[in-house]
Short mmCIF file of C-alpha atoms in Angstrom, two decimals:
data_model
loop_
_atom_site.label_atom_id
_atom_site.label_comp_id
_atom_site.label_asym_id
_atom_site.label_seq_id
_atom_site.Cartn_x
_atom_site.Cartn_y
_atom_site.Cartn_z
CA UNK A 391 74.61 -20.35 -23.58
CA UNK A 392 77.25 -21.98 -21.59
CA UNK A 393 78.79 -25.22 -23.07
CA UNK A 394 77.47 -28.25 -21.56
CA UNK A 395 80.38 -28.92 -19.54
CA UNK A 396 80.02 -26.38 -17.84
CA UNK A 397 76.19 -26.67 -16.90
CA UNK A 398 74.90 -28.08 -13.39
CA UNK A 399 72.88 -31.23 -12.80
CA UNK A 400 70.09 -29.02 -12.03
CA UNK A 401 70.53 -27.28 -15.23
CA UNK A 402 71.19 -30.28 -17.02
CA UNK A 403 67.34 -31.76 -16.13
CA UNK A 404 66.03 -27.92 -16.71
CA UNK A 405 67.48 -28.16 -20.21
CA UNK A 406 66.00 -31.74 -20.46
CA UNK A 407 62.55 -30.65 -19.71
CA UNK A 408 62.83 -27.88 -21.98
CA UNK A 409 63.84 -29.47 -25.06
CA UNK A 410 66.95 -27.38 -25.09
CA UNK A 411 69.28 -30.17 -25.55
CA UNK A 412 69.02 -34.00 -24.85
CA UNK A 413 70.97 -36.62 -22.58
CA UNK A 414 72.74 -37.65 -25.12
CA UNK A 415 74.16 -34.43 -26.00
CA UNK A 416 74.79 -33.52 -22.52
CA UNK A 417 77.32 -37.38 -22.24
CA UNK A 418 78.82 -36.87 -25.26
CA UNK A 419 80.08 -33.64 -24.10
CA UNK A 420 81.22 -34.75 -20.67
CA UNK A 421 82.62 -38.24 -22.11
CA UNK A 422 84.72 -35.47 -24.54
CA UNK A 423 86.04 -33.38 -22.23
CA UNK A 424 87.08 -36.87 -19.86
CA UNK A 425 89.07 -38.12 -22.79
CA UNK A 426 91.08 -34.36 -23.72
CA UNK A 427 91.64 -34.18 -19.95
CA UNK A 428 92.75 -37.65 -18.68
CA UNK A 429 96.14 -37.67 -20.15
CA UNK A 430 96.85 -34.63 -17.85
CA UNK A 431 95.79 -35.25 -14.89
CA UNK A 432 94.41 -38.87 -14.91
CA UNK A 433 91.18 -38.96 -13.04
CA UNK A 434 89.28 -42.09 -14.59
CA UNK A 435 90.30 -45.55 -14.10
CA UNK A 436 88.00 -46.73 -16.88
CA UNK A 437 85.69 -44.58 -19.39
CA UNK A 438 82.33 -46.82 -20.41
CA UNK A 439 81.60 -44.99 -23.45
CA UNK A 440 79.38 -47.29 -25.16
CA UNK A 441 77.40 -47.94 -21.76
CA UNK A 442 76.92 -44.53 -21.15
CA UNK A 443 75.41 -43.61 -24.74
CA UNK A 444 73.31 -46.52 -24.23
CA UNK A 445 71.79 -45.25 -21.35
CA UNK A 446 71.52 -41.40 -22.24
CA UNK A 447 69.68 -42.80 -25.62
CA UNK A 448 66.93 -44.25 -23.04
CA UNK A 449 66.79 -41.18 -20.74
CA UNK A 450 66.64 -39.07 -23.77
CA UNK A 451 63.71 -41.09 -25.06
CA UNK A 452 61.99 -40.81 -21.71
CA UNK A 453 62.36 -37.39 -21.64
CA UNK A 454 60.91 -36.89 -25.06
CA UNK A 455 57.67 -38.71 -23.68
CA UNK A 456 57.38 -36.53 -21.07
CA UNK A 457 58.26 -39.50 -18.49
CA UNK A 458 61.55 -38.90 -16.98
CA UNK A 459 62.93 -42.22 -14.65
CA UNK A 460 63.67 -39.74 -11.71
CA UNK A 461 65.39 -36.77 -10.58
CA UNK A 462 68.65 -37.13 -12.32
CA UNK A 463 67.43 -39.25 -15.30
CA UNK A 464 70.24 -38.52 -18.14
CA UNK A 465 72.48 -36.71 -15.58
CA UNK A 466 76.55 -37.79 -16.00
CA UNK A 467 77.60 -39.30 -13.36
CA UNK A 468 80.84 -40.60 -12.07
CA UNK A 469 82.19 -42.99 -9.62
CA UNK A 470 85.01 -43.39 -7.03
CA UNK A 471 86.32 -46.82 -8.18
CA UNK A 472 86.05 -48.13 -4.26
CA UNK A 473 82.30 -48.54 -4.37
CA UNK A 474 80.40 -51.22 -6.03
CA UNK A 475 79.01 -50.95 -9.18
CA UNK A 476 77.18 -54.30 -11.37
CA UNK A 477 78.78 -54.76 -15.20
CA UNK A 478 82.56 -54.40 -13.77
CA UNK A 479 85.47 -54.75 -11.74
CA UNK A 480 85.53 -52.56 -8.36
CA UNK A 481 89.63 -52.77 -8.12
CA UNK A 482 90.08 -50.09 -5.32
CA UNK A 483 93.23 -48.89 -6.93
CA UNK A 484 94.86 -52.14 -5.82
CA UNK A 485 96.49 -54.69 -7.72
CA UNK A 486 95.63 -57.50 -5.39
CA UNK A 487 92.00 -57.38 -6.62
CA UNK A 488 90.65 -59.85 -9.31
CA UNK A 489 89.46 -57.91 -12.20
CA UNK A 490 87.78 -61.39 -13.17
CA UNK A 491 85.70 -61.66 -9.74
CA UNK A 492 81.78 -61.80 -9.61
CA UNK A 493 80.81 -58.23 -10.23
CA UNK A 494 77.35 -58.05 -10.27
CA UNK A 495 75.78 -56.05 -7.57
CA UNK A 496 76.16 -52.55 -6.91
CA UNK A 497 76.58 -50.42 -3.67
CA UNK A 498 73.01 -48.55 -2.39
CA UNK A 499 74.19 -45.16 -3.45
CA UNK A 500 75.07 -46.71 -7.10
CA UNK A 501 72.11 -48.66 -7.02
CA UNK A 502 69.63 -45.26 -6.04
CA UNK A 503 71.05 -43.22 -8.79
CA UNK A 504 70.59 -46.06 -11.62
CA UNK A 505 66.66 -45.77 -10.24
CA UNK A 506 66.54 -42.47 -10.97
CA UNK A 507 68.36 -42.45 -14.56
CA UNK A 508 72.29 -41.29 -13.83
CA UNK A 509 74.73 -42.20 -16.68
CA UNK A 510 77.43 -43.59 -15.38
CA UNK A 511 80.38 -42.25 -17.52
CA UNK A 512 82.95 -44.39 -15.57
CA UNK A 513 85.20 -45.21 -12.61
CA UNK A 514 87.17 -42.54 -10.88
CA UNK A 515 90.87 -42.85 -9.12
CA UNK A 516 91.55 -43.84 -5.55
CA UNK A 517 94.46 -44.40 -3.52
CA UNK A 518 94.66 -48.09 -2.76
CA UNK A 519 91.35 -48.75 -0.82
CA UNK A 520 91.29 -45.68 0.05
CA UNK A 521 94.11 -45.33 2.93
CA UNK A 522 95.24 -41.45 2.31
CA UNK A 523 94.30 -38.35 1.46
CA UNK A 524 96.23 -37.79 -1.65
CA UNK A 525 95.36 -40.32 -4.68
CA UNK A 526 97.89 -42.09 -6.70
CA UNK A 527 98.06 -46.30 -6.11
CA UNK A 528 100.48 -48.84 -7.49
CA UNK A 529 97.65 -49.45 -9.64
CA UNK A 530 96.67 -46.40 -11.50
CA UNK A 531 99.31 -44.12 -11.19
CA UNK A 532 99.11 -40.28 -9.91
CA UNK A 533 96.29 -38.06 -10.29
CA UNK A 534 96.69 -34.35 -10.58
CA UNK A 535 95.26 -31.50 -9.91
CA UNK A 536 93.14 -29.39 -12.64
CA UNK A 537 94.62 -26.49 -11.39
CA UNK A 538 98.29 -27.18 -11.89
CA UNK A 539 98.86 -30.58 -12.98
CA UNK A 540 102.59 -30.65 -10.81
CA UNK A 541 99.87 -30.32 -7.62
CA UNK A 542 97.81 -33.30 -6.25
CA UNK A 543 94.33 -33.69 -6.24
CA UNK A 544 94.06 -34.69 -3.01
CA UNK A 545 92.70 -37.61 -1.96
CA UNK A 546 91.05 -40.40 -1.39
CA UNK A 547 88.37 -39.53 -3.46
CA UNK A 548 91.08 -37.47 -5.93
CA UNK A 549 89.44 -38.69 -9.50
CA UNK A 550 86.10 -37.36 -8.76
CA UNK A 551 86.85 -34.25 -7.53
CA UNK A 552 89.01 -33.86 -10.85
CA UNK A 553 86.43 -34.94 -13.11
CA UNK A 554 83.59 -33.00 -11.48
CA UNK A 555 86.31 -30.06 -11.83
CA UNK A 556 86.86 -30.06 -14.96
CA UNK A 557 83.38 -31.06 -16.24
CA UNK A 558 83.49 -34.61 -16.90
CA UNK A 559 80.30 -34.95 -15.24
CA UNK A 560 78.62 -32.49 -13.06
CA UNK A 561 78.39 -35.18 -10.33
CA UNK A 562 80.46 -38.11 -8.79
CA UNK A 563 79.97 -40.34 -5.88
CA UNK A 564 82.84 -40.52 -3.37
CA UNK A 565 83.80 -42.01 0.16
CA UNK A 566 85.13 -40.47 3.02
CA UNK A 567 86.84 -42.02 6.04
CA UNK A 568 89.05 -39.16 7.25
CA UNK A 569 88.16 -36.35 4.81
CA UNK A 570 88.43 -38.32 1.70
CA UNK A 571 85.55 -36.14 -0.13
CA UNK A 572 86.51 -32.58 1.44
CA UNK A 573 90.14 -33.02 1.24
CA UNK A 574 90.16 -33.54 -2.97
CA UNK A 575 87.26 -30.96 -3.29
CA UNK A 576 88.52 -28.27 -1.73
CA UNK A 577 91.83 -28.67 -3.45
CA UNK A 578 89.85 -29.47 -6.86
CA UNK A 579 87.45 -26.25 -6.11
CA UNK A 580 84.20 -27.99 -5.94
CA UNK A 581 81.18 -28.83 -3.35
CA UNK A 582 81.46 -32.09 -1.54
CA UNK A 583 79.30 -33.19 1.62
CA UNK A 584 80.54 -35.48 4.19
CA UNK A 585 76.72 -36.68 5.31
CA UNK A 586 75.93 -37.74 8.73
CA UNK A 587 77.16 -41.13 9.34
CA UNK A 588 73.93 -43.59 8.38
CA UNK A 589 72.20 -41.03 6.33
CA UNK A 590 73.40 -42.88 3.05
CA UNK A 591 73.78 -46.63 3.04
CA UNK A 592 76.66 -47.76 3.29
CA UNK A 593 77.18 -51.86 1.80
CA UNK A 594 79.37 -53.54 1.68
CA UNK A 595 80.36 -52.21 5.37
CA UNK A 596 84.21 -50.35 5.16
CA UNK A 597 86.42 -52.25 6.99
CA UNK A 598 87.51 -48.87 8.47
CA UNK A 599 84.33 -48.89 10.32
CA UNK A 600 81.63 -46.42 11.33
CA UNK A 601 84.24 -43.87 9.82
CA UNK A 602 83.28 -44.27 6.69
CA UNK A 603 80.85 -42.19 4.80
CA UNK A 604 79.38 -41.89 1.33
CA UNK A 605 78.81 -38.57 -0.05
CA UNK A 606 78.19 -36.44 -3.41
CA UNK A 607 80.85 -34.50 -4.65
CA UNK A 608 79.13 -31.82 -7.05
CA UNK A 609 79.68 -27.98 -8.67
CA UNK A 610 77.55 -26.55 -5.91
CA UNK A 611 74.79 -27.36 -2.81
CA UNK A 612 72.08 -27.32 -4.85
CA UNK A 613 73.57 -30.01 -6.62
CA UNK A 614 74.78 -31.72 -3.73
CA UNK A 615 71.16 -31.32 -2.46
CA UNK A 616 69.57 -32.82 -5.28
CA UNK A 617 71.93 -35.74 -5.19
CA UNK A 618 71.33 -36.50 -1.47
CA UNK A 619 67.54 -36.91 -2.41
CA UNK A 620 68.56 -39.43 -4.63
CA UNK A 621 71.14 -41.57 -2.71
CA UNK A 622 69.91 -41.27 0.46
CA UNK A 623 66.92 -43.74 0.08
CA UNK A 624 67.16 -46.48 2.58
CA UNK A 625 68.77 -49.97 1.68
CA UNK A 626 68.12 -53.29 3.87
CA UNK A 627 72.38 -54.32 3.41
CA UNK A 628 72.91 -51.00 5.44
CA UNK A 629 71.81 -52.00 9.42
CA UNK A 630 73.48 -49.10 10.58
CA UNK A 631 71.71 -46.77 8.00
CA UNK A 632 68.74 -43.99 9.29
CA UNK A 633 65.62 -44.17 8.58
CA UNK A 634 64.17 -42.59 5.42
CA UNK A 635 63.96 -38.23 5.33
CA UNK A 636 60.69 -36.66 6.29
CA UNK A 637 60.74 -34.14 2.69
CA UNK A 638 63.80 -33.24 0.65
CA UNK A 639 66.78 -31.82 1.43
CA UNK A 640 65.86 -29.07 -1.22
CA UNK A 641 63.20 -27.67 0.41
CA UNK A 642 65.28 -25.36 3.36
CA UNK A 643 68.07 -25.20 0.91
CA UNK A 644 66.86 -21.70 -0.25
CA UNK A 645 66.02 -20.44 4.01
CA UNK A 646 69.09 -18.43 4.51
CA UNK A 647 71.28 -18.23 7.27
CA UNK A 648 70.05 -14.93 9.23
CA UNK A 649 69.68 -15.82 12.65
CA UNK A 650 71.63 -19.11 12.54
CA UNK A 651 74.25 -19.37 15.45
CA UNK A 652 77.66 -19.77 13.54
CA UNK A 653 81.02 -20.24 15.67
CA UNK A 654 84.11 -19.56 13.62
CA UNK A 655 87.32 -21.26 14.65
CA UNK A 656 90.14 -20.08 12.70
CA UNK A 657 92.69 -22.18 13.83
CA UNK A 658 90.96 -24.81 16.61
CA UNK A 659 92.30 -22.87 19.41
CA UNK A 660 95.78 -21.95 18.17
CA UNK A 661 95.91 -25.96 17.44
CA UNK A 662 96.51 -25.38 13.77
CA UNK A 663 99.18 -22.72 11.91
CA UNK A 664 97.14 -22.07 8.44
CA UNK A 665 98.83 -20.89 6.08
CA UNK A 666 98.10 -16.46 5.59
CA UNK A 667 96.09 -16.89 1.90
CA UNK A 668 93.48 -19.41 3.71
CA UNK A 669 92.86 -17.86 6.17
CA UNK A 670 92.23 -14.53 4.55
CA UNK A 671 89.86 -16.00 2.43
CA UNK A 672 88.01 -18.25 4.60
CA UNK A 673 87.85 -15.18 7.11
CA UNK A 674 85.97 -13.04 4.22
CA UNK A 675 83.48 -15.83 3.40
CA UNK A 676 82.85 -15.61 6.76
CA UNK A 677 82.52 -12.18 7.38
CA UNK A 678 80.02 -12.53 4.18
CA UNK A 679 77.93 -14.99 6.52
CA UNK A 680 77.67 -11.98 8.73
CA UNK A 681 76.43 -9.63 6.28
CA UNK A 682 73.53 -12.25 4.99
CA UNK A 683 72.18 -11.82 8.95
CA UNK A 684 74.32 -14.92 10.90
CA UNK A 685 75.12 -14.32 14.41
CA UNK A 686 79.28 -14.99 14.03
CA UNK A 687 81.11 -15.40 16.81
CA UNK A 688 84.47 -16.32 16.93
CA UNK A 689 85.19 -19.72 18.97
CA UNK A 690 86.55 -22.94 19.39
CA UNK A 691 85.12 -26.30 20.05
CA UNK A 692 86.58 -27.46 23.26
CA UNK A 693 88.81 -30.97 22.27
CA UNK A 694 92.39 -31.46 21.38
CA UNK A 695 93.75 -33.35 18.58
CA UNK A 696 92.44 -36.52 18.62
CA UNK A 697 94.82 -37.80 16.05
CA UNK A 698 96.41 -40.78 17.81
CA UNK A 699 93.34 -42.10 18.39
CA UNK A 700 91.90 -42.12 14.98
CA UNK A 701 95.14 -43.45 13.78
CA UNK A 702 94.90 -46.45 16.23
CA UNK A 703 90.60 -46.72 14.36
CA UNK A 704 92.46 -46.31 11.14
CA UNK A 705 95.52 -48.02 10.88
CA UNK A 706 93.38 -51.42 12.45
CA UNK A 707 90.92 -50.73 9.57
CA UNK A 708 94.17 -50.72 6.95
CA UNK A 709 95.34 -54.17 9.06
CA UNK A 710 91.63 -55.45 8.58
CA UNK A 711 91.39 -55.10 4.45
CA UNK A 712 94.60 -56.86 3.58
CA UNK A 713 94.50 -59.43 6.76
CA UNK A 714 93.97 -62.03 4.08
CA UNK A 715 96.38 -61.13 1.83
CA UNK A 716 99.92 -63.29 2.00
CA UNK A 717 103.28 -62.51 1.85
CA UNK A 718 103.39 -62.02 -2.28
CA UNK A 719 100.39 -59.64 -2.14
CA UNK A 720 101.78 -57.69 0.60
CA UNK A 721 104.66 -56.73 -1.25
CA UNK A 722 102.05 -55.05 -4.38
CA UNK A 723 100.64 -53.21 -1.78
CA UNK A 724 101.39 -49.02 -1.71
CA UNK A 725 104.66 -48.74 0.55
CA UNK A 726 102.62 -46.35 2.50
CA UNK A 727 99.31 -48.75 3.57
CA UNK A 728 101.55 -51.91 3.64
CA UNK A 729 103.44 -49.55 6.84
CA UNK A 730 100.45 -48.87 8.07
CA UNK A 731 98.61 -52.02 8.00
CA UNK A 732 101.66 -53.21 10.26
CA UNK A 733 101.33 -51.05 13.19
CA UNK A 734 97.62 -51.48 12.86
CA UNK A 735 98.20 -55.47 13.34
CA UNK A 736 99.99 -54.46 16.77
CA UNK A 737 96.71 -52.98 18.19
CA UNK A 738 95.11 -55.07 20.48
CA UNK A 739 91.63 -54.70 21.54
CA UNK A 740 92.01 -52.64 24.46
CA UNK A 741 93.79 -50.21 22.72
CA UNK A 742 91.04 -50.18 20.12
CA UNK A 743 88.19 -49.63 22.78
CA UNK A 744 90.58 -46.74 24.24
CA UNK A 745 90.28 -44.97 20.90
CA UNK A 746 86.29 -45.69 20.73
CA UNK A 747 86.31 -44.40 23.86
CA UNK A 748 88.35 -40.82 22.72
CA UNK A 749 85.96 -40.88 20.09
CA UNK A 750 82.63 -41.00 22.04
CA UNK A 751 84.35 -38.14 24.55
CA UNK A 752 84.81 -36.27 21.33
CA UNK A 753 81.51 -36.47 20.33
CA UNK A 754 79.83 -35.23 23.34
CA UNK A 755 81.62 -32.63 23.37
CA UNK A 756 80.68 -31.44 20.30
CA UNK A 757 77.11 -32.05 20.95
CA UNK A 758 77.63 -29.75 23.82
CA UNK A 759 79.03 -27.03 21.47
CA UNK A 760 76.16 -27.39 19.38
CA UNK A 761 73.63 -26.35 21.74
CA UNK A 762 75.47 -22.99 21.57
CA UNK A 763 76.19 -22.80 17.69
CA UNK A 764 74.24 -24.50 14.86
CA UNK A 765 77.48 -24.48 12.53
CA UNK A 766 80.80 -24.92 13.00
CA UNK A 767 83.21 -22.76 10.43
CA UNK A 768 86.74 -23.53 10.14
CA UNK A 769 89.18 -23.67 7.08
CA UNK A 770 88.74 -27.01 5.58
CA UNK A 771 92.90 -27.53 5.10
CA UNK A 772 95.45 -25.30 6.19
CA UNK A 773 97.26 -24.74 3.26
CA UNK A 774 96.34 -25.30 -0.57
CA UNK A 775 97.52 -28.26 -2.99
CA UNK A 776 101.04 -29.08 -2.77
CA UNK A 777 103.09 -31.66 -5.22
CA UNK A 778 101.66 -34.78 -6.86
CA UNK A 779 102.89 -38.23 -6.07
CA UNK A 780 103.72 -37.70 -2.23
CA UNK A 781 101.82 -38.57 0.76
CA UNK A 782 102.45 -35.39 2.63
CA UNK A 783 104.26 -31.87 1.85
CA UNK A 784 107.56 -31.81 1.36
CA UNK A 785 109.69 -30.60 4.25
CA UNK A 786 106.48 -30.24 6.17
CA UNK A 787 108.03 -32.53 8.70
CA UNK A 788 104.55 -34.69 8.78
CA UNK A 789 104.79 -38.85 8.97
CA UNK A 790 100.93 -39.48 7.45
CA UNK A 791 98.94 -37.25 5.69
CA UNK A 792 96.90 -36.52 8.91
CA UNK A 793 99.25 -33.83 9.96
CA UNK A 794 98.24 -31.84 7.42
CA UNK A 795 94.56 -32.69 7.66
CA UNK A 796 93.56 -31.70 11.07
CA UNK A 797 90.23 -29.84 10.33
CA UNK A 798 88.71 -33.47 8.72
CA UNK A 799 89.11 -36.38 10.55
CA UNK A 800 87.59 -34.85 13.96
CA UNK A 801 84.42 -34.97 12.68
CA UNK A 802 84.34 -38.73 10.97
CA UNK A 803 85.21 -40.06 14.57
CA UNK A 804 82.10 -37.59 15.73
CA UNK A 805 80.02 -39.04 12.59
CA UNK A 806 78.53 -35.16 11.87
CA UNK A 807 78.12 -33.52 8.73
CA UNK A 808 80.86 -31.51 7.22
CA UNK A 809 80.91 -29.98 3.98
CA UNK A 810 83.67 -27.78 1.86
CA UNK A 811 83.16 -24.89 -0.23
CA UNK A 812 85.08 -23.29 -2.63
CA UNK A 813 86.02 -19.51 -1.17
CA UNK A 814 88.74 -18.23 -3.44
CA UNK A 815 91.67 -18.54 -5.18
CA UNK A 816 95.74 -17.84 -3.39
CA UNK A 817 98.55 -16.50 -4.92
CA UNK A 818 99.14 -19.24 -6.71
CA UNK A 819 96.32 -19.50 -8.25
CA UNK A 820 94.82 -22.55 -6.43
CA UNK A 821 91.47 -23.23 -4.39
CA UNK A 822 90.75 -22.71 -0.70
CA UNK A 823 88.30 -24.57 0.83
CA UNK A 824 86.05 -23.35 3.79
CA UNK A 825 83.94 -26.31 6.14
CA UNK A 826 81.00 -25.96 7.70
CA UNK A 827 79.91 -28.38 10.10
CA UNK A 828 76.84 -29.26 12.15
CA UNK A 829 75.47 -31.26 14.75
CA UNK A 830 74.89 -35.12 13.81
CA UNK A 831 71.33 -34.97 11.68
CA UNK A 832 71.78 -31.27 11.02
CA UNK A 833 72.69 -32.30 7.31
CA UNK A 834 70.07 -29.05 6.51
CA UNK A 835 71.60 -26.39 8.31
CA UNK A 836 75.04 -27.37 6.73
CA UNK A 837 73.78 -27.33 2.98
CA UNK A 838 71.63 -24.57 3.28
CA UNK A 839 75.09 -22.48 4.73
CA UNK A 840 77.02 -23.55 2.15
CA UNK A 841 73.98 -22.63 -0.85
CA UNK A 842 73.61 -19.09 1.35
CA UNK A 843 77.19 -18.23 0.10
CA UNK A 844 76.78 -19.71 -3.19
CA UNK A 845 73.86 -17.50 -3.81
CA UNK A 846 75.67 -14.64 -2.06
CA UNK A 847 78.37 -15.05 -4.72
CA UNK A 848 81.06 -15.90 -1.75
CA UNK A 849 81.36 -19.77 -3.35
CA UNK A 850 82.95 -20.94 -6.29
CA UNK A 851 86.23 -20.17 -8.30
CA UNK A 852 87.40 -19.40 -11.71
CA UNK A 853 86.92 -22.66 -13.56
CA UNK A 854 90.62 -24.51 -14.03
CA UNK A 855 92.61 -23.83 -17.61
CA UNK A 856 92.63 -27.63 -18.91
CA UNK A 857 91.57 -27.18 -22.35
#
């Protein structure tokens, strides 16, 4: 039998029911493995040990009744230490945050999953509130990559694709403003769903807008599915969130893709130079969509980079978070975000309704495309992970880490749902990521894609060497 560790959330509540092994087993183990691995790569910003025991002793009781709390009731769980949680501080990775504030309310998504029985084994790493996609902060430090612990994680949500990596939990919850839970998963080598904007409650509201998303970042789709169930549930804080799911996400999960419409753009339009190893790989998960009885067709959604306009959206959302802060705090913030927030504070509000209005343009077109194609394959990065502790590769020539993520942030301005899955391995031994998209709603088609190539053996990579 595999080691716990290594199991699935889905496993995890099959064992439960069985009697194989109990909640408390199952944290103990993944609460373990967190400790031996944080040195190295430093996912967690806290560990609550005593919490989490605490609550797997309950769940473990339940199950022994027979009377499970819900459909992840002794599951480990971890969380991107941006989103609220009651019993501690949320610090953001910023050292401008009181650790001594009122903490005692927690997000929707954190508030679902305590329904249904999640341990929470602790908080996960973030670039300070969020801002890149790479995390280290003034706050915590650099976090690494399982992989090769000289490589970053990616970011923002860098800690929990770590810890789901290297089995500190088979699930975490991160955000994702610009590609915050693909960008770390597909360097990490796990699962992680960007959900259609309102689909999960979002509360307290991001200052960076309608681009923000909440999503599960997991081993696989199924788990992924079985999370969405879960943290999807409708919250009053959230006026912008969709109203609840006719059925479960789990029940097209195991439909297949023949017949499904997919468009494969290698490169958006000769937009993007990816790097030879990605591409190869993400071209033979997609020829492996073929085989399972897609219709593939190579093409290209029709818009050009819409980077300067989701800078303009992103920088003004950076301005916005630390517009209270004064001159003192300014100078604790991350070099990077305190540059930011400055030429974010020079947009005025025409400018900002220019970039809404990119943003809409961008969005019908890719409802357009959609009539044609129900998913949308491209690489989910052009290259792998490159060196901890810098915002972008060196000699890349890139200013912001957007330059090198320009298969992500199209599709927060266009609020769809965009996954990553794990497709292989490069020369170097590290992960490539594929992404599927779909049209806004469509979260269905894009998990039941991704858990086609899971099942088809086309997803998932070698497990990283951390002992």
């Amino acid at each position: 039998m595999p080691e716990l560790t290594e199991l699935t959330a889905t496993q995890l509540v099959d064992g439960y029911r069985k009697g194989e092994f109990s909640p408390v087993e199952a944290t103990r183990a993944a609460l373990d493995r967190a400790e031996r691995v944080q040195p190295a790569v430093n996912a967690f910003v806290r560990l609550d040990s005593d919490e989490a025991l605490a609550r797997a002793a309950g769940s473990t009781e339940r199950w022994r009744r027979g009377e499970p709390a819900g459909l992840l009731d002794g599951v480990p769980v971890t969380v991107k230490d941006i989103i609220l949680m009651r019993g501690g501080p949320t610090l953001r990775g910023s050292r401008n945050i009181d650790p001594q504030g009122s903490w005692d309310e927690d997000a929707p998504s954190v508030a679902r999953l305590r329904e249904h029985g999640a341990v929470f084994l602790g908080r996960t790493t973030t670039p300070e509130f969020g801002w890149k996609g790479v995390t280290d902060s003034p706050l915590s430090g650099v976090t690494r990559n399982p992989y090769d612990v000289s490589r970053t994680a990616g970011g923002s949500s860098g800690g929990s694709a770590a810890a789901v990596a290297l089995g500190a939990g088979p699930l975490s919850l991160g955000t994702d403003g610009g590609g915050s839970v693909r960008i770390p998963a597909a360097f990490c080598g796990i699962f992680a769903l960007k959900p259609t904007y309102g689909r999960v409650p979002l509360y307290p509201a991001s200052a960076f807008g309608t681009l923000a998303h909440v999503g599960p970042m997991t081993r696989d789709a199924a788990d992924a599915a079985l999370m969405m169930d879960v943290i999807s549930g409708p919250d009053v804080r959230d006026w912008s969130a969709l109203a609840p799911m006719d059925g479960s996400f789990r029940d097209t999960l195991g439909d297949g893709v023949r017949g499904l419409r997919v468009a494969y753009s290698p490169s958006l339009g000769g937009q993007v130079a990816v790097r030879p190893a990605v591409a190869a790989a993400v071209r033979q998960a997609v020829e492996r969509l073929a085989g399972l009885g897609a219709y593939v067709s190579e093409a290209d959604p029709d818009f050009t980079d819409p980077v300067e306009a989701f800078h303009t959206l992103w920088f003004a959302g950076a301005a916005r978070v630390t517009q209270h802060f004064g001159p003192h705090q300014r100078e604790l913030l991350d070099p990077g975000l305190r540059e930011v927030r400055d030429l974010g504070a020079r947009h005025n509000a025409l400018e900002y309704l220019a970039a809404v209005d990119v943003r809409m343009e961008l969005g019908r077109r890719m409802g357009l495309f959609h009539q044609s194609y129900d998913v949308l394959v491209t690489p989910t990065l052009p290259l792998t992970a490159f060196e901890a502790g810098v915002e972008v590769p060196k000699g890349s020539g890139h200013r912001r880490w957007t330059g090198w993520t320009p298969f992500t942030y199209p599709f927060n301005l266009t609020q769809q749902p965009a996954a990553t899955v794990p497709v292989g391995l490069d020369d170097d031994g590290l992960p490539v990521g594929l992404q599927l998209v779909a049209a806004r709603h469509r979260d269905d088609l894009v998990l039941r894609t991704a858990h086609a190539l899971y099942e088809a053996g086309a997803a998932g990579v070698t497990a990283p060497g951390l002992p």
